[in-house]
Coordinates of C-alpha atoms in Angstrom, one line a residue:
M1 CA 100.6 170.8 78.6
T2 CA 98.8 173.4 76.5
S3 CA 100.5 174.4 73.3
R4 CA 102.7 177.5 73.4
T5 CA 104.8 177.5 70.3
A6 CA 107.3 180.0 69.0
S7 CA 109.8 179.9 66.2
F8 CA 113.4 180.7 66.9
D9 CA 115.4 182.9 64.5
P10 CA 118.8 184.2 65.7
G11 CA 118.4 187.1 63.4
S12 CA 115.0 188.3 64.8
A13 CA 115.8 189.3 68.3
G14 CA 112.7 191.5 68.6
A15 CA 110.2 189.0 67.2
D16 CA 106.9 188.9 69.1
T17 CA 106.0 185.2 69.6
P18 CA 103.3 183.5 71.6
L19 CA 105.8 182.1 74.0
R20 CA 107.2 185.6 74.6
R21 CA 103.8 187.0 75.2
T22 CA 103.0 184.1 77.6
A23 CA 106.2 184.7 79.6
A24 CA 105.7 188.5 79.5
S25 CA 102.3 188.1 81.0
L26 CA 103.6 186.2 84.0
P27 CA 103.3 188.1 87.3
K28 CA 106.3 190.2 88.2
A29 CA 106.8 188.0 91.1
M30 CA 108.1 185.3 88.7
E31 CA 111.2 187.4 88.1
N32 CA 111.4 189.5 91.3
Y33 CA 109.7 187.3 93.9
S34 CA 108.0 189.3 96.7
S35 CA 106.7 188.1 100.0
D36 CA 103.5 190.2 99.3
S37 CA 102.5 187.9 96.4
K38 CA 99.0 186.4 96.6
R39 CA 98.9 183.1 98.4
P40 CA 97.2 180.1 96.8
E41 CA 93.6 179.6 97.7
P42 CA 92.5 176.4 99.6
R43 CA 91.9 173.5 97.3
T44 CA 88.4 172.3 96.5
N45 CA 89.2 169.3 94.3
E46 CA 91.1 167.0 96.7
K47 CA 91.1 163.4 95.9
K48 CA 91.2 160.3 98.2
C49 CA 94.8 159.8 99.0
S50 CA 97.1 157.0 100.1
W51 CA 98.9 156.3 103.3
A52 CA 102.0 158.1 101.9
S53 CA 100.1 161.3 101.3
Y54 CA 99.0 161.4 105.0
M55 CA 102.7 161.7 105.8
T56 CA 103.4 164.5 103.3
N57 CA 102.5 167.8 104.9
S58 CA 103.6 170.2 102.1
S59 CA 103.9 170.3 98.3
T60 CA 107.4 169.4 97.2
M61 CA 109.5 170.3 94.1
I62 CA 112.2 167.8 93.1
V63 CA 114.7 169.8 91.1
M64 CA 117.1 167.8 88.8
I65 CA 120.6 169.0 88.3
G66 CA 123.3 167.8 85.9
L67 CA 124.9 168.0 82.5
P68 CA 123.1 166.4 79.5
A69 CA 123.2 162.6 79.1
R70 CA 123.6 162.1 82.9
G71 CA 120.3 160.2 83.3
K72 CA 118.3 163.1 84.7
T73 CA 115.2 162.2 82.7
Y74 CA 115.6 158.5 83.5
I75 CA 115.7 159.3 87.2
S76 CA 112.8 161.7 86.9
K77 CA 110.5 159.2 85.2
K78 CA 111.4 156.3 87.5
L79 CA 111.0 158.5 90.6
T80 CA 107.6 159.8 89.4
R81 CA 106.4 156.3 88.6
Y82 CA 107.4 155.1 92.1
L83 CA 105.8 158.1 93.9
N84 CA 102.6 157.8 92.0
W85 CA 102.5 154.0 92.7
I86 CA 102.8 154.6 96.5
G87 CA 100.0 157.1 96.2
V88 CA 101.7 160.5 96.1
P89 CA 100.4 162.5 93.1
T90 CA 103.5 163.4 91.1
K91 CA 104.2 164.9 87.6
V92 CA 107.3 165.5 85.6
F93 CA 107.9 168.9 83.9
N94 CA 110.6 168.3 81.3
L95 CA 112.1 171.6 80.2
G96 CA 113.3 170.0 76.9
E97 CA 109.6 169.6 75.9
Y98 CA 108.9 173.3 76.6
R99 CA 112.0 174.2 74.6
R100 CA 110.9 172.1 71.6
E101 CA 107.5 173.8 71.7
A102 CA 109.3 177.2 71.4
V103 CA 111.9 176.1 68.9
Q104 CA 110.2 173.8 66.5
S105 CA 113.3 173.0 64.4
Y106 CA 116.6 172.3 66.2
K107 CA 119.6 172.9 64.1
S108 CA 122.8 172.5 66.1
Y109 CA 124.5 172.8 69.5
D110 CA 124.9 176.6 68.8
F111 CA 121.5 177.1 70.4
F112 CA 123.1 176.1 73.8
R113 CA 126.1 178.4 73.6
H114 CA 126.2 180.7 76.7
D115 CA 126.9 183.7 74.4
N116 CA 123.8 183.1 72.2
E117 CA 121.8 185.8 73.8
E118 CA 118.6 185.2 71.9
A119 CA 118.6 181.5 72.7
M120 CA 119.3 182.3 76.3
K121 CA 116.2 184.5 76.5
I122 CA 114.0 181.8 75.0
R123 CA 115.4 179.2 77.4
K124 CA 114.7 181.4 80.4
Q125 CA 111.2 182.1 79.1
C126 CA 110.6 178.3 78.8
A127 CA 111.7 177.9 82.4
L128 CA 109.3 180.6 83.6
V129 CA 106.4 179.0 81.7
A130 CA 107.3 175.6 83.1
L131 CA 107.3 177.1 86.6
Q132 CA 103.9 178.6 86.0
D133 CA 102.7 175.1 85.1
V134 CA 104.3 173.7 88.2
R135 CA 102.4 176.2 90.3
T136 CA 99.1 175.3 88.6
Y137 CA 99.7 171.6 89.2
L138 CA 100.6 172.0 92.9
N139 CA 98.0 174.6 93.8
D140 CA 95.0 173.8 91.6
E141 CA 95.2 170.2 90.4
S142 CA 95.8 168.3 93.7
G143 CA 99.4 167.7 92.8
Q144 CA 101.7 166.8 95.6
I145 CA 105.1 166.6 94.0
A146 CA 106.5 168.3 90.9
V147 CA 109.7 167.0 89.3
F148 CA 111.4 169.9 87.5
D149 CA 113.5 168.0 84.9
A150 CA 116.2 170.3 83.5
T151 CA 119.9 170.9 83.7
N152 CA 119.6 173.7 86.3
T153 CA 123.4 173.9 86.2
T154 CA 123.8 177.5 87.5
R155 CA 123.3 178.9 91.0
E156 CA 121.3 181.7 89.5
R157 CA 118.7 179.3 88.0
R158 CA 118.5 177.3 91.3
D159 CA 118.1 180.4 93.3
L160 CA 115.2 181.4 91.0
I161 CA 113.5 178.1 91.7
L162 CA 114.0 178.5 95.5
S163 CA 112.5 181.9 95.4
F164 CA 109.6 180.6 93.4
A165 CA 108.9 177.9 96.0
Q166 CA 109.2 180.4 98.9
D167 CA 106.8 182.9 97.1
N168 CA 104.2 180.2 96.7
A169 CA 104.3 179.0 100.3
Y170 CA 102.7 175.7 99.6
K171 CA 102.3 175.0 103.4
A172 CA 99.8 177.8 104.0
S173 CA 97.1 176.7 101.5
S174 CA 94.3 176.9 104.1
P175 CA 93.5 178.9 107.3
Q176 CA 94.0 175.8 109.4
A177 CA 97.4 175.1 107.9
L178 CA 98.4 178.7 108.4
W179 CA 97.3 178.4 112.1
L180 CA 99.3 175.3 112.5
W181 CA 102.4 176.9 110.8
C182 CA 102.2 179.9 113.1
G183 CA 101.9 177.7 116.1
L184 CA 104.9 175.7 115.0
R185 CA 106.9 178.9 114.6
C186 CA 106.0 179.9 118.2
V187 CA 107.2 176.5 119.5
L188 CA 110.4 176.7 117.4
R189 CA 111.3 180.4 118.0
G190 CA 114.8 180.5 119.4
H191 CA 115.4 176.8 118.7
G192 CA 116.6 176.7 115.2
E193 CA 113.5 178.0 113.5
E194 CA 115.3 178.8 110.3
S195 CA 115.9 175.1 109.7
F196 CA 112.2 174.7 109.2
S197 CA 112.0 177.4 106.5
R198 CA 109.4 176.8 103.8
T199 CA 111.9 177.1 101.1
T200 CA 114.3 174.4 102.1
K201 CA 111.4 172.3 103.3
S202 CA 109.6 172.1 100.0
V203 CA 112.5 171.9 97.5
F204 CA 114.8 168.9 97.1
F205 CA 117.6 168.8 94.6
V206 CA 118.8 165.6 92.8
E207 CA 122.1 166.0 91.1
S208 CA 123.3 163.3 88.7
I209 CA 127.1 163.4 88.3
C210 CA 128.9 161.1 85.8
D211 CA 132.5 161.3 84.5
D212 CA 132.5 157.8 82.9
P213 CA 132.8 158.4 79.1
D214 CA 131.5 154.9 78.3
V215 CA 128.3 155.5 80.3
I216 CA 127.8 158.9 78.7
A217 CA 128.3 157.5 75.2
E218 CA 125.8 154.7 76.0
N219 CA 123.2 157.2 77.2
I220 CA 123.6 159.2 74.1
M221 CA 123.2 156.2 71.8
D222 CA 120.3 154.7 73.8
V223 CA 118.2 157.8 74.2
K224 CA 119.4 160.9 72.3
V225 CA 119.6 159.2 68.9
S226 CA 115.8 158.8 69.0
S227 CA 115.2 162.3 70.4
P228 CA 112.9 164.7 68.5
D229 CA 115.9 167.0 68.3
Y230 CA 117.5 164.6 65.8
P231 CA 115.0 163.4 63.2
E232 CA 116.7 161.4 60.4
R233 CA 120.2 162.0 61.6
D234 CA 122.8 159.3 61.6
R235 CA 124.3 158.1 64.9
E236 CA 127.8 159.6 64.2
S237 CA 126.5 163.1 63.6
V238 CA 124.2 162.9 66.7
M239 CA 127.1 161.8 68.9
E240 CA 129.3 164.7 67.6
D241 CA 126.6 167.4 68.0
F242 CA 125.5 166.2 71.4
L243 CA 129.1 166.1 72.8
K244 CA 129.5 169.7 71.7
R245 CA 126.2 170.5 73.4
I246 CA 127.6 169.1 76.6
E247 CA 130.7 171.3 76.3
C248 CA 128.4 174.3 76.0
Y249 CA 126.9 173.5 79.4
K250 CA 130.2 172.7 81.0
V251 CA 131.2 176.4 80.6
M252 CA 128.5 177.5 83.0
Y253 CA 128.2 174.4 85.2
Q254 CA 128.2 175.0 88.9
P255 CA 127.8 171.7 90.8
L256 CA 126.2 171.7 94.2
D257 CA 128.7 172.7 96.9
P258 CA 128.0 170.7 100.1
D259 CA 130.8 172.4 102.0
K260 CA 129.9 176.0 101.6
H261 CA 127.3 177.5 99.3
D262 CA 124.7 174.6 99.4
K263 CA 125.5 173.1 102.8
A264 CA 122.1 174.2 104.2
R265 CA 120.1 172.8 101.3
S266 CA 118.4 169.5 100.9
F267 CA 119.8 167.3 98.2
I268 CA 121.3 164.0 97.0
Q269 CA 124.1 163.6 94.6
V270 CA 124.0 160.4 92.5
I271 CA 127.5 159.7 91.3
N272 CA 128.4 157.5 88.4
V273 CA 125.0 155.8 88.1
G274 CA 124.7 154.9 91.8
Q275 CA 128.3 153.9 92.6
R276 CA 128.4 156.5 95.3
F277 CA 125.9 158.9 96.9
L278 CA 126.2 162.1 98.9
V279 CA 123.1 163.0 100.9
N280 CA 122.7 166.4 102.6
H281 CA 120.1 167.9 105.0
V282 CA 117.2 165.5 104.5
Q283 CA 114.3 167.2 106.4
D284 CA 111.1 165.3 106.0
Y285 CA 109.3 162.1 105.3
I286 CA 109.0 162.5 101.5
Q287 CA 112.6 163.5 101.1
S288 CA 113.7 160.4 103.0
K289 CA 111.5 158.3 100.7
I290 CA 113.1 159.8 97.6
V291 CA 116.6 159.1 99.0
Y292 CA 115.6 155.5 99.9
Y293 CA 114.3 154.9 96.4
L294 CA 117.3 156.5 94.6
M295 CA 119.8 154.5 96.6
N296 CA 118.0 151.2 95.6
I297 CA 117.6 151.6 91.8
H298 CA 120.4 150.3 89.7
V299 CA 121.0 150.6 85.9
H300 CA 121.7 147.1 84.7
T301 CA 120.3 144.6 82.1
H302 CA 118.0 142.1 83.7
S303 CA 114.5 140.5 83.3
I304 CA 111.7 140.0 85.7
Y305 CA 109.3 137.1 85.2
L306 CA 105.9 137.3 86.8
C307 CA 103.4 134.5 87.0
R308 CA 100.6 133.3 89.2
H309 CA 100.7 129.9 90.9
G310 CA 99.1 127.0 89.1
E311 CA 95.3 126.7 89.2
S312 CA 94.2 125.9 92.7
E313 CA 91.3 123.8 94.0
Y314 CA 89.6 126.9 95.3
N315 CA 90.0 128.5 91.8
V316 CA 88.0 125.7 90.4
E317 CA 85.4 126.0 93.1
G318 CA 85.1 129.8 92.7
L319 CA 86.2 130.6 96.2
I320 CA 88.5 133.6 97.0
G321 CA 91.6 133.5 99.3
G322 CA 92.3 130.5 101.4
D323 CA 95.3 128.2 101.3
S324 CA 94.3 125.3 99.0
G325 CA 96.6 123.1 97.0
L326 CA 97.0 122.9 93.2
S327 CA 94.4 121.2 91.0
A328 CA 95.4 118.6 88.4
R329 CA 95.7 121.3 85.8
G330 CA 97.7 123.5 88.2
K331 CA 100.2 120.6 88.7
E332 CA 100.5 120.3 84.9
F333 CA 101.3 124.0 84.7
A334 CA 104.0 123.6 87.2
R335 CA 105.7 120.9 85.1
V336 CA 105.4 123.0 81.9
L337 CA 106.8 126.1 83.8
R338 CA 109.9 124.1 84.6
T339 CA 110.5 123.4 80.9
F340 CA 109.9 127.1 80.1
V341 CA 112.4 128.2 82.7
E342 CA 115.0 125.8 81.5
D343 CA 114.5 127.0 77.9
Q344 CA 115.1 130.6 78.9
R345 CA 118.7 129.7 80.0
L346 CA 118.8 132.4 82.7
A347 CA 122.1 132.6 84.5
G348 CA 121.7 133.2 88.3
L349 CA 117.9 133.1 88.2
K350 CA 116.3 133.6 91.6
V351 CA 112.8 132.3 92.3
W352 CA 110.5 134.0 94.8
T353 CA 107.2 132.6 96.1
S354 CA 104.6 133.5 98.7
Q355 CA 104.2 131.3 101.8
L356 CA 100.9 129.9 100.6
K357 CA 100.6 126.3 99.6
R358 CA 99.6 126.8 95.9
S359 CA 102.7 129.0 95.1
I360 CA 105.1 126.7 97.0
Q361 CA 103.8 123.7 95.1
T362 CA 104.3 125.5 91.9
A363 CA 107.9 126.4 92.8
E364 CA 108.7 122.9 94.1
A365 CA 108.2 121.5 90.6
L366 CA 110.9 123.7 89.2
G367 CA 113.6 121.7 90.9
V368 CA 115.6 124.8 91.9
P369 CA 116.2 126.7 95.1
Y370 CA 113.5 129.3 95.9
E371 CA 112.8 131.9 98.6
Q372 CA 109.5 132.3 100.4
W373 CA 108.3 135.8 101.1
K374 CA 105.3 136.3 103.4
I375 CA 104.7 139.8 101.9
L376 CA 104.0 138.1 98.6
N377 CA 100.9 136.4 100.0
E378 CA 97.6 137.1 98.4
I379 CA 95.5 140.1 99.5
D380 CA 93.7 139.3 102.8
A381 CA 90.0 139.1 102.2
G382 CA 89.2 139.0 105.9
V383 CA 85.8 137.6 106.8
C384 CA 85.3 137.0 103.0
E385 CA 88.1 134.4 102.8
E386 CA 87.1 131.0 101.3
I387 CA 83.7 132.2 100.1
S388 CA 82.5 133.0 96.6
Y389 CA 81.6 136.4 95.1
E390 CA 78.1 135.2 94.7
K391 CA 77.8 134.5 98.4
I392 CA 79.4 137.9 99.2
K393 CA 76.8 139.6 96.9
R394 CA 74.0 137.7 98.7
D395 CA 75.1 137.9 102.3
Y396 CA 77.0 141.2 102.3
P397 CA 75.4 143.3 99.6
D398 CA 76.7 146.6 100.9
E399 CA 80.3 145.2 100.9
Y400 CA 79.9 144.0 97.4
T401 CA 78.6 147.4 96.2
S402 CA 81.2 149.3 98.1
R403 CA 84.0 147.3 96.5
D404 CA 82.7 147.8 93.0
Q405 CA 82.5 151.5 93.6
D406 CA 86.1 151.9 94.6
K407 CA 88.0 148.7 94.3
Y408 CA 91.5 150.2 94.9
H409 CA 90.6 151.8 98.3
Y410 CA 88.0 149.3 99.5
R411 CA 89.2 147.3 102.4
Y412 CA 87.7 143.8 103.2
P413 CA 86.3 143.6 106.8
G414 CA 89.2 142.3 108.8
G415 CA 91.3 142.2 105.7
E416 CA 93.2 144.4 103.3
S417 CA 92.7 146.8 100.4
Y418 CA 94.7 147.1 97.2
Q419 CA 96.1 150.3 98.8
D420 CA 97.3 148.3 101.8
L421 CA 98.8 145.7 99.5
V422 CA 100.9 148.3 97.6
Q423 CA 102.3 149.5 100.9
R424 CA 103.1 145.9 101.9
L425 CA 104.8 145.2 98.5
E426 CA 107.2 148.2 98.6
P427 CA 110.2 146.1 99.9
V428 CA 109.6 143.7 97.0
I429 CA 109.9 146.5 94.5
M430 CA 113.2 147.7 96.0
E431 CA 114.6 144.2 95.8
L432 CA 113.5 143.7 92.2
E433 CA 115.2 147.0 91.3
R434 CA 118.5 145.7 92.8
Q435 CA 118.4 142.1 91.6
G436 CA 119.3 140.4 88.4
N437 CA 117.0 137.9 86.8
V438 CA 114.1 136.9 89.0
L439 CA 111.0 134.7 88.7
V440 CA 108.2 135.8 91.0
I441 CA 105.4 133.2 91.6
C442 CA 102.6 135.1 93.2
H443 CA 98.9 135.7 93.2
Q444 CA 96.4 137.8 91.2
A445 CA 96.2 140.9 93.4
V446 CA 99.9 140.8 94.1
M447 CA 100.8 140.5 90.4
R448 CA 98.5 143.4 89.6
C449 CA 100.3 145.7 92.1
L450 CA 103.7 144.7 90.8
L451 CA 102.6 145.2 87.2
A452 CA 101.1 148.6 88.0
Y453 CA 104.5 149.8 89.2
F454 CA 106.5 148.6 86.2
L455 CA 103.9 149.7 83.6
D456 CA 103.0 153.0 85.3
K457 CA 99.3 152.2 85.8
S458 CA 97.0 154.4 87.8
A459 CA 95.3 153.3 91.0
D460 CA 92.0 153.2 89.1
D461 CA 93.4 150.8 86.6
L462 CA 95.4 148.6 88.9
P463 CA 92.6 146.4 90.3
Y464 CA 91.5 145.5 86.8
L465 CA 94.8 144.5 85.2
K466 CA 94.5 141.1 83.5
C467 CA 96.7 138.5 85.1
P468 CA 95.4 135.1 83.8
L469 CA 96.5 131.8 85.3
H470 CA 99.2 129.8 83.4
V471 CA 100.6 132.8 81.7
V472 CA 104.2 134.2 82.2
L473 CA 105.0 137.9 81.8
K474 CA 108.6 138.9 81.1
L475 CA 109.4 142.5 82.0
T476 CA 112.6 144.0 80.6
P477 CA 113.4 147.6 81.8
V478 CA 114.3 149.9 79.0
A479 CA 115.4 153.6 78.9
Y480 CA 112.1 155.3 79.9
G481 CA 109.8 152.3 80.5
C482 CA 109.4 148.6 80.5
K483 CA 109.1 146.1 77.6
V484 CA 106.5 143.3 78.2
D485 CA 106.5 139.9 76.6
M486 CA 103.7 137.4 77.3
F487 CA 104.1 133.6 77.2
D488 CA 101.0 131.5 77.3
L489 CA 102.0 128.0 78.4
K490 CA 98.9 126.4 76.9
V491 CA 97.5 124.8 80.0
E492 CA 93.8 125.3 80.4
A493 CA 92.6 127.1 83.6
V494 CA 89.5 128.8 85.0
N495 CA 89.1 132.6 84.4
T496 CA 89.3 134.4 87.7
H497 CA 89.2 137.9 86.2
R498 CA 86.3 140.2 87.1
N499 CA 85.8 143.1 84.6
R500 CA 85.4 146.7 85.7
P501 CA 81.7 147.6 86.2
L502 CA 80.4 149.5 83.1
S503 CA 79.1 152.2 85.5
K504 CA 79.3 152.6 89.2
P505 CA 76.2 151.1 90.9
R506 CA 73.8 153.5 92.5
Q507 CA 74.5 153.8 96.2
E508 CA 71.5 153.3 98.5
V509 CA 73.3 154.0 101.8
P510 CA 76.3 156.3 102.6
P511 CA 79.5 154.6 101.8
A512 CA 81.7 153.1 104.5
L513 CA 84.9 154.9 105.4
L514 CA 88.2 153.1 104.8
R515 CA 88.5 150.7 107.7
R516 CA 91.3 151.8 110.0
N517 CA 91.7 148.3 111.6
S518 CA 90.6 144.8 111.4
F519 CA 87.9 145.2 114.0
T520 CA 85.6 147.7 112.2
P521 CA 82.2 146.0 111.6
L522 CA 80.8 145.2 108.2
S523 CA 79.7 148.3 106.3
S524 CA 80.5 150.5 109.2
Q525 CA 78.9 154.0 108.8
D526 CA 81.1 155.4 111.6
Q527 CA 82.2 158.8 110.3
V528 CA 85.0 160.8 111.8
K529 CA 85.1 164.4 110.8
R530 CA 88.7 165.7 110.7
P531 CA 90.0 169.2 109.6
R532 CA 91.7 169.6 106.3
L533 CA 95.1 170.8 107.4
F534 CA 97.2 169.7 104.6
S535 CA 97.2 169.7 100.8
M536 CA 96.5 166.0 100.5
G537 CA 95.0 163.7 103.1
N538 CA 94.2 164.4 106.8
P539 CA 96.5 163.9 109.7
P540 CA 95.3 162.9 113.2
W541 CA 92.9 165.3 114.9
I542 CA 94.5 168.5 116.2
P543 CA 92.2 170.9 118.3
L544 CA 91.7 174.2 116.6
P545 CA 91.6 177.6 118.4
P546 CA 88.0 178.9 119.1
S547 CA 88.2 181.4 116.3
L548 CA 88.6 178.6 113.7
A549 CA 86.7 175.9 115.5
S550 CA 83.5 178.0 115.7
T551 CA 83.5 178.7 112.0
E552 CA 80.2 177.7 110.6
V553 CA 80.1 175.5 107.4
P554 CA 77.0 175.4 105.2
E555 CA 75.3 172.1 105.5
A556 CA 75.7 171.2 101.8
Q557 CA 79.4 172.0 102.0
E558 CA 79.8 169.9 105.2
Q559 CA 78.2 166.9 103.6
E560 CA 80.4 167.3 100.5
E561 CA 83.5 167.3 102.7
L562 CA 82.4 164.2 104.5
N563 CA 81.9 162.5 101.1
D564 CA 85.4 163.6 100.1
D565 CA 86.8 162.0 103.2
Q566 CA 85.1 158.7 102.4

């Protein structure tokens, strides 16, 4: 976020500040949205996307609603982490950060009084600048979802956001998409077309409601005491000032009205930290994913322990995959792991393993009940199972090179990619969010995927996270992240980690597309050209009308688009 700072002085209502000039320079459409506004141009910087993005046919704004200290930022950050993990590019736009840029020294709750006209102007300007950044992210930076993290407690503010979304018309970002939209309107004309309006389709409200004073006080103590708004302030004065700030918002607060004013809008109300939910008018795939996730996360104190199985016989031999048993050192690790678990004194600990022999043997040594999950099995290496990397490099050089070029998206012939593995592990994440203390005994690729979710790691970094044998990681969720403790159980083991290549190797042949099934031959060069109909990813082929299908594309541009599809 570029710096746009402005000082706030209640006595200088006419001051000319950088933030004022920035807001003043916004198009008039930002304040009086017009259907004649310029539509965003087609994107030219699209990135390879995940399975989830193929199901997302429009940019989406998630708009938070709620009084302060209701967990809006907590929800925003967790939801953003989840959506990025499943492959939907998502970014949070926290209005508090914009406000702190504009007002560099916060003094008291008086700034949030509804009758403080100067402060109200600055707060509105901050919202306009944030919306401008949302538009840039969604239209120019390959963003798919923007989370607008603010109180948004008035209908006036929410209507402003809806008008902003309608004015930008994220669906019609290319001629092909516009054609598809027009065709859809023809089909739907007279059959409830209004329910498919661009505005309600691309905006989803998440309202956090809490009337439990203990939860509110805990939120203030856990998060707000360390806020940049309160440097060097004691806890008592922070609590007093923040409670008065909440009262300022209550004067203007208009909750969502599912029975009348907001009955046609898409939203979920999260009541008292997930004790109850109200879901209204969910319209598309991504909205259903958001609801599914929010109904599974729970705010409670617990720890998640992750470790790999003990060293296996194939680990010692340098072979990947397979279903070998533990080596002598692997069996020793299993015995030491039992002592470690007993020393932790974890009430109600659950133990999960894969269905592969090496993880089951590790769990058996613990002497406690455990559950076997097939989806925790190691990544399927297909025809490369039970052979070494050296043999792959020698016998399948194109496969070896392709994997080093894009390890996350690369799919083994007849096997899986890390991207596939993330999709497979999503139910595990949902269960881990709901459960208490859990020990997961899994495998290197699986552990990397789970770590990437909890530590908010990118797809590029995920395949190179270090998960050594005979080490236990303890993950403890905290306010806006996850605390990690590492325990080396001091049992020697081979090193199975392969470092990221210093530079991507030169490619002698065109890269293979992601394999769509297990029967695609090794290094298949089969290329399927599909139209770019949506903002991220490509849906199945849809015939275009002659006017669009006959459009000539320069050879260089055509080759570039093919490369992008790969």
